[in-house]
Amino acid sequence: MRVLVVGYGMAGSRVVAELRARAADVKVTALGAEPHRPYNRILLSNLLAGKVGEDDLAIAAAPAGADVRLGEPVVAVDRGRRVVRTAQEEHAYDALVLATGSAPVVPPLPGLDGPGVHAFRTLDDCRRIVASASRARRAVVLGGGLLGVEAARGLALRGLAVDIVHVGPHLMDRQLDGDGARVLARTLADLGVRAHVGATAREWTGGALRLADGAELPADVLVVACGVRPDTRLAAAAGLAVGRGVVVDDAMRTGDPRVYAIGDCAEHRGTVYGLVAPAWDQAATVADQLTGGGAAYRGSRVVTRLKASGVDLAAMGSPHAGAGAEVVSFADPARGTYARLVIEDNRVAGAVLLGDNPMVGAVVQLFDRNAEVPADRRSLLLGRAHGGEPAAAVESPALMPDSAVVCRCNTVRKAAITAAWRAGGRTVGDVVAATRATTGCGSCQDAVCGLVSWLSSVDPSTEVAA
């Protein structure tokens, strides 16, 4: 079978690796539009902040037997002949996987095609922003969603004074409620970022962003972070069904049984996830389907993480309570701490955890497993039950169940990390190589290091507690 993968980013490279791991007789060719080897796009904000180097973003090299062509964007798909065309040649396929990702949304404002303006989506974008920031004193970020907040934080850590402009009622309004957003805004202000919410941009003058109310925000650099939209151009031109993304079923198949779509470009059951963990689950589903399995993708329970210098945020589900829901919350704006749980049927339906919260791991696990919450809800907000001692034992590796998901991006459970240790992996690097833990958003790094440290302290010849 000839499998052709269009797009070689985080989703495309994962499906190639999954296919090669399952079946040596499958011929896999991947065509990547970018000239770079695949990199971890999630860590671009840390690269912008100067906290990591480009080498730290690299994803594992292409597996043996895969034919990977970089810098070869596909210009057309001919489903009748079962070929795709690049500017150089045609490639035939028996099965086609679209992993075309997404493209930044650039609003139609005067001046955005001028100097000093940068989108924030790719490695090349990040390089250009870093180069401009090295000669700048002030920056404006247009867009106050997750990507905009990450860009603003990164620029502030480079020493720039930053204004962030968001048309919504508060920062990260898709993930946060108003109270949580106000605590986030205060945390950002401590980093040198001023937030302007409910603000509409009108024009970039080349030295300032002019707002609808006439105010001007002077800047040397303007970063556009107004979100992304699925790149469905190839699919639409090929006659495939397109909604917000390329429409797929539970096998990640389009209306053409030979064509699949995964990652940012795919729309499954009306949802475009735009996150790495669902993309990698979808890649595994397609690889299983193409090698004779019957795997099905049923959707994902999404957790948004922002864990970096000065900002520690986890948001999951919806922060907005429906009729009959129970809401418990705690705020300490002076310490940059906020927690809000929405509980329905005694389970976490949504949560926002901002700042230093010792129970974030426990809340994520409850949400992931759709498990019942403790009778005393305050233990999940404060790390202790009423009148009791801190609940640090919940985070103890010895008490963590084998089924606990440590790395959400790769669905790596404690049992897999323990198995890697027992198989001879004695360092974090060994465990990462065996399980792929920490290679997504990186927010599980501390947990994986803690597990490896704990495993090294117990007698490897004895049974490890579950």
XYZ file of C-alpha atoms in Angstrom:
466
model
C 0.000 0.000 0.000
C 1.194 3.514 -0.857
C 0.243 6.047 1.812
C 0.827 9.693 1.036
C 0.814 12.255 3.869
C 0.329 15.913 2.935
C 1.799 18.074 5.675
C 4.718 17.167 7.906
C 4.156 19.097 11.084
C 3.239 17.637 14.462
C 0.246 15.676 13.129
C 1.784 14.575 9.826
C 5.050 13.419 11.359
C 3.161 11.473 14.023
C 1.040 9.534 11.533
C 4.200 8.670 9.550
C 5.851 7.344 12.721
C 2.717 5.406 13.705
C 2.463 3.792 10.260
C 6.113 2.765 10.154
C 5.865 1.319 13.661
C 2.884 -0.826 12.686
C 3.672 -2.155 9.208
C 7.045 -2.396 7.481
C 5.396 -3.222 4.146
C 3.504 0.086 3.936
C 5.244 2.594 1.652
C 4.940 6.012 3.294
C 5.720 9.302 1.574
C 5.300 12.659 3.311
C 5.338 16.081 1.673
C 5.998 19.050 3.943
C 5.470 22.644 2.861
C 7.939 24.064 5.397
C 11.660 23.514 4.717
C 12.353 22.573 8.343
C 12.259 19.164 9.937
C 9.147 18.900 12.122
C 9.242 20.942 15.308
C 7.134 21.344 18.412
C 4.934 24.323 17.593
C 3.676 24.491 21.173
C 7.121 25.560 22.369
C 7.400 28.509 19.979
C 6.293 30.866 22.751
C 9.199 29.639 24.898
C 11.540 30.189 21.945
C 10.154 33.710 21.612
C 10.787 34.240 25.332
C 14.380 33.060 24.950
C 13.817 30.155 27.350
C 14.664 27.413 24.827
C 16.689 27.172 21.630
C 15.577 25.912 18.236
C 17.181 22.537 18.862
C 14.849 22.067 21.828
C 11.865 22.231 19.469
C 13.002 19.381 17.231
C 10.784 16.318 16.914
C 12.338 12.887 16.330
C 13.846 12.305 12.894
C 11.815 10.516 10.237
C 11.580 6.763 10.897
C 13.522 4.359 8.729
C 11.777 3.543 5.486
C 9.755 6.763 5.273
C 10.287 9.021 2.257
C 10.042 12.572 3.572
C 10.248 15.573 1.208
C 10.563 18.960 2.914
C 9.882 22.283 1.244
C 7.517 20.666 -1.294
C 4.051 22.162 -0.861
C 1.222 20.317 -2.574
C -0.711 22.426 -5.068
C -3.542 20.055 -6.033
C -5.180 16.716 -5.298
C -6.620 14.681 -8.177
C -8.896 12.134 -6.526
C -9.937 10.583 -9.827
C -6.366 9.631 -10.749
C -5.339 9.261 -7.097
C -2.363 11.604 -7.348
C -1.227 14.814 -5.708
C 0.793 17.460 -7.497
C 3.624 19.632 -6.266
C 5.388 22.239 -8.371
C 7.961 19.584 -9.279
C 6.116 16.302 -9.787
C 3.154 14.043 -9.151
C 2.857 11.421 -6.415
C 0.428 8.502 -6.633
C -1.348 7.100 -3.591
C -3.597 4.306 -2.435
C -4.480 6.220 0.715
C -4.086 9.956 1.291
C -3.792 11.630 4.709
C -4.346 15.384 4.833
C -2.458 17.016 7.709
C -2.389 20.532 6.285
C -2.760 22.266 9.642
C -4.065 25.802 9.949
C -3.209 29.313 8.867
C -3.174 32.513 10.929
C -6.163 34.825 10.774
C -5.088 38.323 9.715
C -7.897 40.885 9.989
C -8.428 43.296 7.085
C -6.991 46.361 8.788
C -5.109 49.125 6.994
C -1.351 48.862 7.414
C -1.068 45.176 8.343
C 0.834 44.510 5.139
C 3.476 47.060 6.128
C 6.800 46.835 7.994
C 6.976 45.788 11.625
C 3.960 43.458 11.404
C 4.331 39.737 12.066
C 1.953 36.804 12.361
C 2.828 34.279 15.057
C 2.358 30.741 13.795
C 5.516 29.172 12.350
C 9.189 28.864 13.212
C 10.009 31.426 10.530
C 7.432 33.805 12.049
C 9.110 33.390 15.434
C 12.538 34.065 13.950
C 11.292 37.295 12.377
C 9.656 38.444 15.617
C 12.830 37.746 17.611
C 14.895 39.701 15.083
C 12.517 42.679 15.252
C 12.283 42.517 19.047
C 16.067 42.781 19.343
C 15.817 46.317 17.923
C 12.576 47.298 19.680
C 11.477 48.821 22.957
C 7.696 48.504 22.689
C 5.378 45.917 21.157
C 1.657 45.489 20.634
C -0.003 42.079 20.375
C -3.309 42.034 18.525
C -5.427 39.229 19.970
C -5.885 38.130 23.577
C -6.523 34.426 23.188
C -4.063 31.738 24.249
C -1.633 32.485 21.408
C -1.740 36.230 22.047
C -1.110 35.803 25.762
C 1.841 33.525 25.002
C 3.289 36.018 22.516
C 2.876 38.926 24.937
C 4.555 37.004 27.742
C 7.440 36.051 25.460
C 8.040 39.624 24.323
C 7.820 40.942 27.889
C 10.455 38.440 28.997
C 12.724 39.901 26.299
C 12.443 43.230 28.066
C 9.848 44.955 25.856
C 6.927 46.969 27.165
C 3.884 45.175 25.755
C 0.266 46.119 25.131
C -2.190 43.357 24.291
C -5.393 44.345 22.482
C -8.417 42.043 22.567
C -11.846 42.669 21.100
C -13.506 40.218 23.502
C -14.845 41.070 26.955
C -11.764 39.627 28.680
C -8.550 37.761 27.926
C -8.845 34.140 26.797
C -12.635 34.374 26.802
C -12.949 30.906 25.258
C -11.227 29.285 28.227
C -11.655 31.655 31.170
C -14.479 33.269 33.049
C -14.291 36.981 33.878
C -12.855 36.593 37.387
C -10.084 34.270 36.197
C -9.263 36.612 33.333
C -8.909 39.549 35.704
C -6.408 37.601 37.807
C -4.543 36.667 34.608
C -4.470 40.323 33.529
C -2.980 41.288 36.881
C -0.359 38.546 36.575
C 0.552 39.785 33.092
C 0.720 43.369 34.346
C 3.370 42.268 36.836
C 5.360 41.020 33.821
C 5.026 44.360 32.014
C 1.995 43.568 29.836
C -0.983 45.949 29.741
C -4.276 44.424 28.608
C -6.875 46.402 26.649
C -10.100 44.374 26.413
C -13.293 45.212 24.574
C -11.025 47.187 22.240
C -11.313 47.323 18.455
C -8.252 48.007 16.326
C -8.668 50.322 13.354
C -5.240 50.849 11.764
C -1.527 50.171 12.041
C 0.281 53.406 11.252
C 3.753 51.905 11.122
C 4.590 53.181 14.584
C 1.374 52.713 16.529
C -1.845 50.723 16.613
C -4.823 53.075 16.390
C -7.982 51.936 18.187
C -11.633 52.675 17.361
C -11.913 55.097 20.285
C -9.057 57.188 18.864
C -6.400 55.991 21.301
C -2.993 55.080 19.880
C -0.628 52.489 21.283
C 2.934 53.253 20.141
C 5.044 50.257 19.187
C 8.050 49.190 17.155
C 6.584 45.717 16.574
C 3.030 44.496 15.997
C 2.355 40.782 16.468
C -0.909 39.506 15.007
C -2.321 36.635 17.084
C -5.995 36.715 16.140
C -6.380 32.954 16.001
C -6.079 30.423 13.219
C -8.385 28.753 10.738
C -8.075 25.218 9.340
C -6.257 25.062 6.014
C -8.920 23.357 3.898
C -7.958 24.761 0.497
C -6.686 21.498 -0.995
C -9.655 19.538 0.308
C -12.211 22.052 -0.943
C -10.598 22.249 -4.385
C -10.672 18.440 -4.540
C -14.425 18.408 -3.894
C -14.320 17.075 -0.340
C -16.870 18.203 2.245
C -15.615 21.175 4.235
C -17.260 22.925 7.177
C -14.998 24.716 9.598
C -12.501 21.993 8.734
C -12.312 18.933 6.494
C -15.293 16.834 7.585
C -14.358 13.333 8.791
C -16.035 10.367 10.486
C -14.871 8.326 13.485
C -12.239 6.613 11.302
C -10.976 10.097 10.348
C -12.134 9.387 6.779
C -13.556 12.050 4.502
C -16.399 11.357 2.079
C -13.782 9.687 -0.131
C -12.870 6.371 1.579
C -9.271 6.706 0.376
C -8.753 10.161 1.902
C -8.302 10.936 5.611
C -7.732 14.178 7.517
C -6.156 14.736 10.939
C -5.028 17.545 13.192
C -5.827 21.224 12.883
C -7.447 20.843 9.461
C -9.928 18.122 10.492
C -13.485 18.605 11.721
C -14.800 15.644 13.715
C -18.413 15.621 14.918
C -18.578 19.372 14.408
C -15.408 20.112 16.395
C -12.021 21.378 15.248
C -9.702 20.837 18.193
C -6.530 22.661 17.135
C -4.527 20.975 19.909
C -1.750 18.432 19.821
C -3.236 15.653 21.988
C -6.338 15.162 19.797
C -4.154 15.357 16.665
C -1.927 12.558 17.904
C -4.931 10.430 18.891
C -6.298 10.962 15.386
C -2.946 9.989 13.849
C -2.976 6.718 15.780
C -6.541 6.049 14.618
C -5.624 6.524 10.943
C -2.496 4.380 11.247
C -4.548 1.598 12.804
C -7.214 1.871 10.116
C -4.641 1.713 7.309
C -2.920 -1.347 8.759
C -6.014 -3.483 9.184
C -7.260 -2.367 12.585
C -10.637 -1.051 13.605
C -9.718 1.887 15.833
C -12.200 4.736 16.071
C -11.756 8.287 17.313
C -14.571 9.322 19.644
C -13.427 12.845 20.458
C -11.240 14.347 23.185
C -11.689 15.945 26.573
C -9.633 19.079 26.073
C -7.322 20.624 28.646
C -5.570 23.890 27.758
C -2.245 24.389 29.522
C -0.059 27.467 29.713
C 2.865 26.725 32.005
C 5.727 29.131 31.657
C 7.634 31.819 33.496
C 5.190 33.945 35.439
C 2.013 32.231 34.193
C 0.694 28.807 35.211
C -2.756 28.060 33.826
C -4.902 24.979 33.273
C -8.384 25.284 31.789
C -10.703 22.422 30.859
C -14.286 21.965 29.796
C -16.429 25.082 30.040
C -15.955 27.646 32.813
C -19.622 28.617 32.471
C -22.155 26.834 34.648
C -25.373 25.450 33.257
C -28.660 25.145 35.102
C -28.273 23.043 38.236
C -24.473 23.033 38.179
C -22.467 23.504 41.349
C -19.736 26.153 41.279
C -16.925 26.499 43.795
C -14.191 29.098 43.446
C -11.289 30.751 45.207
C -9.358 33.885 44.293
C -6.216 35.483 45.687
C -5.369 38.202 43.128
C -2.385 39.453 45.147
C -0.711 36.056 44.687
C -2.010 35.558 41.157
C -4.055 32.532 42.215
C -7.543 31.660 41.015
C -9.507 28.426 40.933
C -13.016 27.712 39.713
C -14.695 24.320 39.406
C -17.975 23.672 37.637
C -19.405 20.396 38.928
C -22.278 18.542 37.298
C -23.522 15.129 38.450
C -20.680 15.146 41.004
C -18.065 15.338 38.218
C -15.820 18.108 36.908
C -17.567 19.654 33.899
C -15.204 22.618 33.708
C -12.337 24.133 35.626
C -9.956 27.072 35.620
C -6.791 26.819 37.716
C -4.448 29.807 37.559
C -1.298 30.252 39.599
C 0.379 27.902 42.052
C -2.215 25.230 42.817
C -0.956 21.909 44.238
C -4.116 20.119 43.115
C -3.975 20.871 39.387
C -2.839 17.327 38.597
C -5.644 15.808 40.644
C -8.280 17.996 38.977
C -7.001 17.138 35.493
C -7.117 13.433 36.364
C -10.695 13.714 37.640
C -11.691 15.525 34.445
C -9.877 13.026 32.208
C -11.467 9.999 33.867
C -14.866 11.652 34.387
C -14.521 10.490 37.987
C -16.525 11.659 40.992
C -15.083 14.544 42.986
C -14.409 14.429 46.757
C -17.201 15.318 49.125
C -15.216 18.328 50.360
C -14.706 20.366 47.189
C -12.327 22.737 48.956
C -9.609 20.095 48.879
C -9.447 20.564 45.101
C -9.162 24.339 45.369
C -6.747 24.675 48.262
C -4.909 21.350 48.433
C -6.434 20.547 51.827
C -9.759 19.453 53.247
C -11.523 21.653 55.787
C -9.673 21.356 59.095
C -7.227 18.828 57.663
C -3.638 18.638 56.531
C -2.493 19.552 53.010
C -3.498 16.901 50.502
C 0.013 16.474 49.100
C -0.302 12.684 49.291
C -2.699 12.766 46.379
C 0.266 13.755 44.204
C 2.582 11.090 45.638
C 3.839 8.690 42.949
C 3.332 5.780 45.347
C -0.390 6.527 45.596
C -0.903 7.484 41.971
C -2.853 4.697 40.207
C -1.225 2.962 37.261
C -4.060 4.256 35.066
C -3.289 7.915 35.844
C -2.430 9.890 32.707
C 0.884 11.661 33.278
C 1.404 13.042 29.752
C -1.917 14.066 28.225
C -0.530 14.939 24.802
C 0.660 11.366 24.267
C -1.747 9.618 26.672
C 1.168 8.205 28.655
C 0.020 6.616 31.899
C 2.000 5.988 35.043
C 2.046 2.285 34.143
C 3.914 3.025 30.886
C 6.575 5.055 32.691
C 6.983 2.314 35.282
C 7.243 -0.279 32.488
C 9.926 1.777 30.740
C 11.884 1.891 34.000
C 11.587 -1.854 34.512
C 12.710 -2.417 30.926
C 16.011 -0.710 31.723
C 15.334 3.005 31.243
C 17.189 4.705 34.099
C 17.067 8.365 33.046
C 14.369 10.812 32.045
C 15.761 10.680 28.501
C 15.378 6.886 28.446
C 11.776 7.123 29.611
C 10.988 9.868 27.103
C 12.467 7.802 24.260
C 10.363 4.792 25.260
C 7.053 6.560 25.943
C 7.147 9.977 24.174
C 6.149 11.639 27.450
C 7.010 15.392 27.648
C 7.277 15.734 23.826
C 3.991 17.619 23.474
C 3.245 20.772 25.436
C 5.936 19.912 27.989
C 3.737 20.693 31.014
C 4.241 17.143 32.354
C 8.037 17.553 32.582
C 8.023 17.956 36.373
C 5.713 14.967 36.851
C 7.846 12.682 34.671
C 11.045 13.795 36.399
C 9.358 13.182 39.754
C 8.308 9.674 38.764
C 11.784 8.786 37.513
C 13.308 10.177 40.719
C 10.866 8.138 42.800
C 11.515 4.973 40.803
C 15.255 5.432 41.276
C 14.747 5.573 45.041
C 12.916 2.240 45.325
C 14.463 -1.195 44.990
C 14.097 -2.066 41.288
C 13.959 -5.758 42.160
C 10.811 -5.312 44.214
C 7.289 -4.747 43.037
C 6.556 -1.036 42.593
C 3.501 0.201 44.426
C 0.532 1.042 42.264
